[in-house]
mmCIF file of C-alpha atoms in Angstrom:
data_model
loop_
_atom_site.group_PDB
_atom_site.id
_atom_site.type_symbol
_atom_site.label_atom_id
_atom_site.label_comp_id
_atom_site.label_asym_id
_atom_site.label_seq_id
_atom_site.Cartn_x
_atom_site.Cartn_y
_atom_site.Cartn_z
ATOM 1 C CA MET A 15 -11.872 17.200 -4.091
ATOM 2 C CA MET A 16 -10.977 14.122 -6.060
ATOM 3 C CA LYS A 17 -7.351 13.152 -6.037
ATOM 4 C CA THR A 18 -5.527 13.575 -9.307
ATOM 5 C CA ILE A 19 -3.579 10.419 -10.068
ATOM 6 C CA ILE A 20 -0.770 10.593 -12.588
ATOM 7 C CA LYS A 21 1.184 7.589 -13.814
ATOM 8 C CA LEU A 22 4.277 8.142 -15.908
ATOM 9 C CA SER A 23 6.537 5.726 -17.715
ATOM 10 C CA ILE A 24 9.952 7.050 -18.751
ATOM 11 C CA LEU A 25 12.002 5.153 -21.305
ATOM 12 C CA LEU A 26 15.462 6.102 -22.529
ATOM 13 C CA PHE A 27 17.009 4.547 -25.595
ATOM 14 C CA THR A 28 20.071 5.073 -27.823
ATOM 15 C CA LEU A 29 22.031 6.325 -24.830
ATOM 16 C CA PHE A 30 25.668 6.983 -25.749
ATOM 17 C CA ALA A 31 28.206 6.900 -22.920
ATOM 18 C CA THR A 32 30.376 9.812 -23.918
ATOM 19 C CA SER A 33 30.603 11.578 -20.567
ATOM 20 C CA CYS A 34 28.326 12.008 -17.588
ATOM 21 C CA SER A 35 27.608 15.630 -18.472
ATOM 22 C CA ASN A 36 27.171 15.080 -22.217
ATOM 23 C CA TYR A 37 24.849 12.179 -23.042
ATOM 24 C CA PRO A 38 22.784 12.577 -26.210
ATOM 25 C CA ALA A 39 19.561 10.629 -25.702
ATOM 26 C CA ASN A 40 16.229 10.160 -27.437
ATOM 27 C CA VAL A 41 13.514 10.111 -24.804
ATOM 28 C CA SER A 42 9.866 9.122 -24.690
ATOM 29 C CA ILE A 43 7.720 10.164 -21.730
ATOM 30 C CA SER A 44 4.121 8.991 -21.807
ATOM 31 C CA GLY A 45 1.465 9.020 -19.141
ATOM 32 C CA THR A 46 -2.190 8.466 -18.346
ATOM 33 C CA THR A 47 -3.988 10.959 -16.108
ATOM 34 C CA GLN A 48 -7.279 11.046 -14.261
ATOM 35 C CA ASP A 49 -9.322 14.210 -13.633
ATOM 36 C CA ILE A 50 -7.104 16.239 -15.985
ATOM 37 C CA THR A 51 -8.939 18.352 -18.596
ATOM 38 C CA GLU A 52 -8.370 17.631 -22.278
ATOM 39 C CA GLY A 53 -5.910 20.127 -23.726
ATOM 40 C CA THR A 54 -4.003 20.621 -20.459
ATOM 41 C CA LYS A 55 -0.413 21.530 -21.285
ATOM 42 C CA VAL A 56 2.427 19.169 -20.321
ATOM 43 C CA THR A 57 5.920 20.682 -20.333
ATOM 44 C CA LEU A 58 9.448 19.517 -19.598
ATOM 45 C CA THR A 59 12.074 22.052 -18.507
ATOM 46 C CA ASP A 60 15.726 21.949 -17.513
ATOM 47 C CA TYR A 61 15.868 21.818 -13.694
ATOM 48 C CA PHE A 62 18.729 24.316 -13.370
ATOM 49 C CA GLY A 63 18.503 26.486 -16.482
ATOM 50 C CA GLY A 64 14.718 26.676 -16.612
ATOM 51 C CA GLN A 65 14.714 26.228 -20.393
ATOM 52 C CA GLN A 66 11.701 24.369 -21.815
ATOM 53 C CA VAL A 67 12.791 21.359 -23.864
ATOM 54 C CA ALA A 68 9.462 19.734 -24.792
ATOM 55 C CA GLU A 69 5.724 20.391 -24.741
ATOM 56 C CA THR A 70 2.505 18.491 -25.490
ATOM 57 C CA VAL A 71 -1.130 18.364 -24.309
ATOM 58 C CA VAL A 72 -3.385 15.799 -22.648
ATOM 59 C CA ASP A 73 -5.842 14.199 -25.075
ATOM 60 C CA ALA A 74 -9.518 13.294 -24.581
ATOM 61 C CA ASN A 75 -8.567 9.970 -22.983
ATOM 62 C CA GLY A 76 -6.240 11.569 -20.433
ATOM 63 C CA PHE A 77 -3.144 10.398 -22.314
ATOM 64 C CA PHE A 78 -0.049 12.415 -23.233
ATOM 65 C CA ASP A 79 3.206 11.576 -24.978
ATOM 66 C CA LEU A 80 6.437 13.567 -25.184
ATOM 67 C CA GLN A 81 9.009 12.627 -27.829
ATOM 68 C CA TYR A 82 12.232 14.611 -27.850
ATOM 69 C CA ALA A 83 16.024 14.531 -27.759
ATOM 70 C CA VAL A 84 18.047 15.886 -24.835
ATOM 71 C CA PRO A 85 21.725 16.841 -25.072
ATOM 72 C CA LYS A 86 22.760 15.517 -21.691
ATOM 73 C CA ILE A 87 21.902 13.380 -18.721
ATOM 74 C CA GLY A 88 20.565 15.656 -16.026
ATOM 75 C CA ILE A 89 17.634 16.736 -13.912
ATOM 76 C CA TYR A 90 14.429 17.912 -15.577
ATOM 77 C CA SER A 91 11.041 19.063 -14.289
ATOM 78 C CA LEU A 92 7.791 17.734 -15.744
ATOM 79 C CA THR A 93 4.738 19.939 -15.174
ATOM 80 C CA ILE A 94 1.147 18.953 -15.936
ATOM 81 C CA GLY A 95 -1.155 21.964 -15.961
ATOM 82 C CA ASP A 96 -0.643 24.092 -12.848
ATOM 83 C CA SER A 97 0.656 21.250 -10.680
ATOM 84 C CA ARG A 98 3.997 21.427 -8.937
ATOM 85 C CA PRO A 99 6.723 19.902 -11.139
ATOM 86 C CA PHE A 100 7.870 16.300 -10.999
ATOM 87 C CA ASP A 101 11.676 16.280 -10.767
ATOM 88 C CA ILE A 102 13.158 13.668 -13.108
ATOM 89 C CA VAL A 103 16.719 12.490 -13.519
ATOM 90 C CA LEU A 104 17.212 11.104 -17.023
ATOM 91 C CA GLU A 105 19.172 7.871 -16.997
ATOM 92 C CA ASP A 106 19.225 4.450 -18.637
ATOM 93 C CA LYS A 107 16.487 2.586 -16.757
ATOM 94 C CA ASP A 108 12.701 2.571 -16.729
ATOM 95 C CA LEU A 109 10.960 4.594 -14.035
ATOM 96 C CA ILE A 110 7.371 4.626 -12.875
ATOM 97 C CA VAL A 111 6.114 7.655 -10.958
ATOM 98 C CA GLU A 112 2.810 8.195 -9.195
ATOM 99 C CA GLY A 113 1.471 11.632 -8.304
ATOM 100 C CA PHE A 114 -1.262 12.460 -5.828
ATOM 101 C CA GLY A 115 -2.559 15.863 -6.892
ATOM 102 C CA LYS A 116 -1.537 19.399 -6.009
ATOM 103 C CA ASP A 117 -1.546 18.917 -2.249
ATOM 104 C CA LYS A 118 0.310 15.605 -2.304
ATOM 105 C CA ASP A 119 2.722 15.955 -5.181
ATOM 106 C CA PHE A 120 5.070 13.032 -5.468
ATOM 107 C CA GLN A 121 8.521 14.430 -6.235
ATOM 108 C CA PHE A 122 11.750 12.522 -6.417
ATOM 109 C CA LEU A 123 15.319 12.406 -7.670
ATOM 110 C CA ILE A 124 17.236 9.246 -8.549
ATOM 111 C CA VAL A 125 20.965 8.695 -8.924
ATOM 112 C CA SER A 126 22.513 8.855 -12.356
ATOM 113 C CA GLY A 127 26.089 7.720 -12.978
ATOM 114 C CA SER A 128 28.677 7.392 -15.719
ATOM 115 C CA GLU A 129 28.329 3.617 -16.054
ATOM 116 C CA GLU A 130 25.320 1.323 -15.866
ATOM 117 C CA ASN A 131 26.817 -0.893 -13.154
ATOM 118 C CA GLU A 132 27.753 2.097 -11.042
ATOM 119 C CA LEU A 133 24.255 3.479 -11.442
ATOM 120 C CA MET A 134 22.614 0.232 -10.413
ATOM 121 C CA ASN A 135 24.940 -0.266 -7.454
ATOM 122 C CA ARG A 136 24.359 3.250 -6.158
ATOM 123 C CA SER A 137 20.616 2.918 -6.566
ATOM 124 C CA ARG A 138 20.673 -0.371 -4.683
ATOM 125 C CA ILE A 139 22.633 1.140 -1.805
ATOM 126 C CA ILE A 140 20.227 4.044 -1.546
ATOM 127 C CA PHE A 141 17.222 1.739 -1.556
ATOM 128 C CA ASP A 142 18.867 -0.279 1.226
ATOM 129 C CA LEU A 143 19.449 2.862 3.285
ATOM 130 C CA CYS A 144 15.839 3.872 2.808
ATOM 131 C CA ASN A 145 14.584 0.460 3.807
ATOM 132 C CA LEU A 146 16.419 0.723 7.132
ATOM 133 C CA LYS A 147 13.891 3.369 8.100
ATOM 134 C CA GLY A 148 10.981 0.996 7.667
ATOM 135 C CA THR A 149 7.470 2.003 6.671
ATOM 136 C CA ARG A 150 6.581 5.674 6.949
ATOM 137 C CA GLU A 151 3.113 7.156 7.186
ATOM 138 C CA LYS A 152 2.592 9.349 4.146
ATOM 139 C CA LYS A 153 0.560 11.907 6.058
ATOM 140 C CA ALA A 154 3.487 12.630 8.395
ATOM 141 C CA LEU A 155 5.422 14.275 5.567
ATOM 142 C CA GLU A 156 2.687 15.921 3.534
ATOM 143 C CA GLY A 157 3.107 19.579 2.768
ATOM 144 C CA GLN A 158 6.853 19.746 3.356
ATOM 145 C CA GLU A 159 9.215 21.211 0.776
ATOM 146 C CA ILE A 160 12.163 19.578 -0.952
ATOM 147 C CA LYS A 161 15.470 20.592 0.621
ATOM 148 C CA LYS A 162 18.545 20.666 -1.562
ATOM 149 C CA VAL A 163 22.158 21.764 -1.390
ATOM 150 C CA GLU A 164 24.136 22.383 -4.547
ATOM 151 C CA ASN A 165 27.433 24.044 -5.422
ATOM 152 C CA GLU A 166 27.763 27.149 -7.554
ATOM 153 C CA ASN A 167 28.493 25.384 -10.858
ATOM 154 C CA ASN A 168 25.945 22.570 -10.443
ATOM 155 C CA LEU A 169 28.526 19.877 -11.221
ATOM 156 C CA PHE A 170 27.906 18.369 -7.812
ATOM 157 C CA VAL A 171 24.343 17.957 -6.695
ATOM 158 C CA PHE A 172 23.356 16.711 -3.278
ATOM 159 C CA ALA A 173 19.623 16.648 -2.800
ATOM 160 C CA LEU A 174 17.527 15.476 0.078
ATOM 161 C CA ALA A 175 14.085 14.857 -1.347
ATOM 162 C CA LEU A 176 11.521 15.428 1.389
ATOM 163 C CA PRO A 177 8.785 14.395 1.434
ATOM 164 C CA SER A 178 9.558 12.484 -1.734
ATOM 165 C CA LEU A 179 7.997 9.163 -0.838
ATOM 166 C CA LEU A 180 9.373 6.282 -2.830
ATOM 167 C CA GLU A 181 7.424 3.035 -2.831
ATOM 168 C CA ASP A 182 9.885 0.159 -2.941
ATOM 169 C CA MET A 183 9.433 -3.471 -4.010
ATOM 170 C CA ASP A 184 7.971 -4.380 -0.615
ATOM 171 C CA GLY A 185 5.427 -1.587 -0.686
ATOM 172 C CA SER A 186 6.971 0.467 2.134
ATOM 173 C CA TYR A 187 7.692 4.175 1.862
ATOM 174 C CA CYS A 188 10.890 6.022 2.609
ATOM 175 C CA THR A 189 12.593 9.340 2.134
ATOM 176 C CA MET A 190 15.661 9.385 -0.052
ATOM 177 C CA TRP A 191 18.581 11.537 -1.157
ATOM 178 C CA ILE A 192 20.625 11.460 -4.358
ATOM 179 C CA LEU A 193 24.194 12.016 -5.452
ATOM 180 C CA ASP A 194 24.318 13.010 -9.111
ATOM 181 C CA ARG A 195 27.279 12.910 -11.520
ATOM 182 C CA ALA A 196 29.550 11.155 -9.040
ATOM 183 C CA LYS A 197 33.184 10.749 -10.087
ATOM 184 C CA ALA A 198 32.581 12.487 -13.410
ATOM 185 C CA ASN A 199 34.119 15.716 -12.106
ATOM 186 C CA PRO A 200 36.593 14.777 -9.338
ATOM 187 C CA GLU A 201 37.628 18.383 -8.708
ATOM 188 C CA VAL A 202 34.150 19.118 -7.411
ATOM 189 C CA PHE A 203 34.455 16.783 -4.457
ATOM 190 C CA ALA A 204 37.108 18.653 -2.493
ATOM 191 C CA ASN A 205 34.366 20.097 -0.290
ATOM 192 C CA THR A 206 32.059 17.069 -0.360
ATOM 193 C CA SER A 207 32.255 16.405 3.362
ATOM 194 C CA GLN A 208 31.431 20.000 4.249
ATOM 195 C CA MET A 209 28.483 20.129 1.863
ATOM 196 C CA LEU A 210 27.038 16.878 3.143
ATOM 197 C CA SER A 211 27.460 18.049 6.723
ATOM 198 C CA GLU A 212 25.590 21.257 5.954
ATOM 199 C CA ALA A 213 22.799 19.263 4.342
ATOM 200 C CA THR A 214 22.633 16.972 7.370
ATOM 201 C CA GLU A 215 22.306 19.974 9.673
ATOM 202 C CA LYS A 216 19.379 21.262 7.625
ATOM 203 C CA VAL A 217 17.683 17.893 7.945
ATOM 204 C CA GLN A 218 18.333 17.684 11.670
ATOM 205 C CA ASP A 219 16.778 21.117 12.127
ATOM 206 C CA ASN A 220 13.643 20.395 10.120
ATOM 207 C CA PHE A 221 13.285 16.604 10.028
ATOM 208 C CA PRO A 222 15.226 15.046 12.936
ATOM 209 C CA ASP A 223 13.900 11.546 12.207
ATOM 210 C CA ASP A 224 15.549 11.593 8.785
ATOM 211 C CA SER A 225 19.029 12.723 9.822
ATOM 212 C CA VAL A 226 20.308 9.169 10.403
ATOM 213 C CA VAL A 227 19.705 8.288 6.748
ATOM 214 C CA VAL A 228 21.705 11.295 5.604
ATOM 215 C CA GLU A 229 24.563 10.514 7.985
ATOM 216 C CA MET A 230 24.800 6.904 6.796
ATOM 217 C CA SER A 231 24.575 7.999 3.180
ATOM 218 C CA LYS A 232 27.276 10.615 3.728
ATOM 219 C CA ASP A 233 29.690 8.027 5.130
ATOM 220 C CA PHE A 234 29.079 5.740 2.163
ATOM 221 C CA ILE A 235 29.625 8.434 -0.454
ATOM 222 C CA ILE A 236 32.790 9.828 1.137
ATOM 223 C CA GLU A 237 34.229 6.328 1.334
ATOM 224 C CA GLU A 238 33.368 5.695 -2.329
ATOM 225 C CA LEU A 239 34.953 8.928 -3.506
#
């Protein structure tokens, strides 16, 4: 079976910094696909609520384009046909995503923050933590499911994206985790340490090689908060 290759470019503009949980934004998501039938539906849904926010179809050239407005920064799922969703965090930077078909779906989550500098700094730290692991063989993580821990009101989201393989500037692959909406809701972080510890235990049980990244990340986040 031929691999399905999906390339997406996500661009946010007119982003108003009102609050981390209430960012009105006009968004354009366009992509070029290979081996996807003309007319295949492309949908975007809210990650937590499951509500569909946009829909389009792939044209004869394998191209699709979603134009829409979202009420807030958050996590959304992009689905092309019957593929597993791509998990997308909407924030004020360009992203490029590559997917490798149904059996090798590339899924990921990236930090979003209340200020651009904070966002960039957090992203840089996470990339550095990932790079400490060095190059990973993609096949070692294929077929695994994303593990996530979240509190009851979804204000705090800790996610360990496995096997979400992120290709960095040097071309190496790593696993990564995200902390979303940091500092925007301070009351949420009373149990941060406990939640991160529980997430680490899950990783140690299922992916022992990845637990060191979570531990280092946990120390950094607790210190920051």
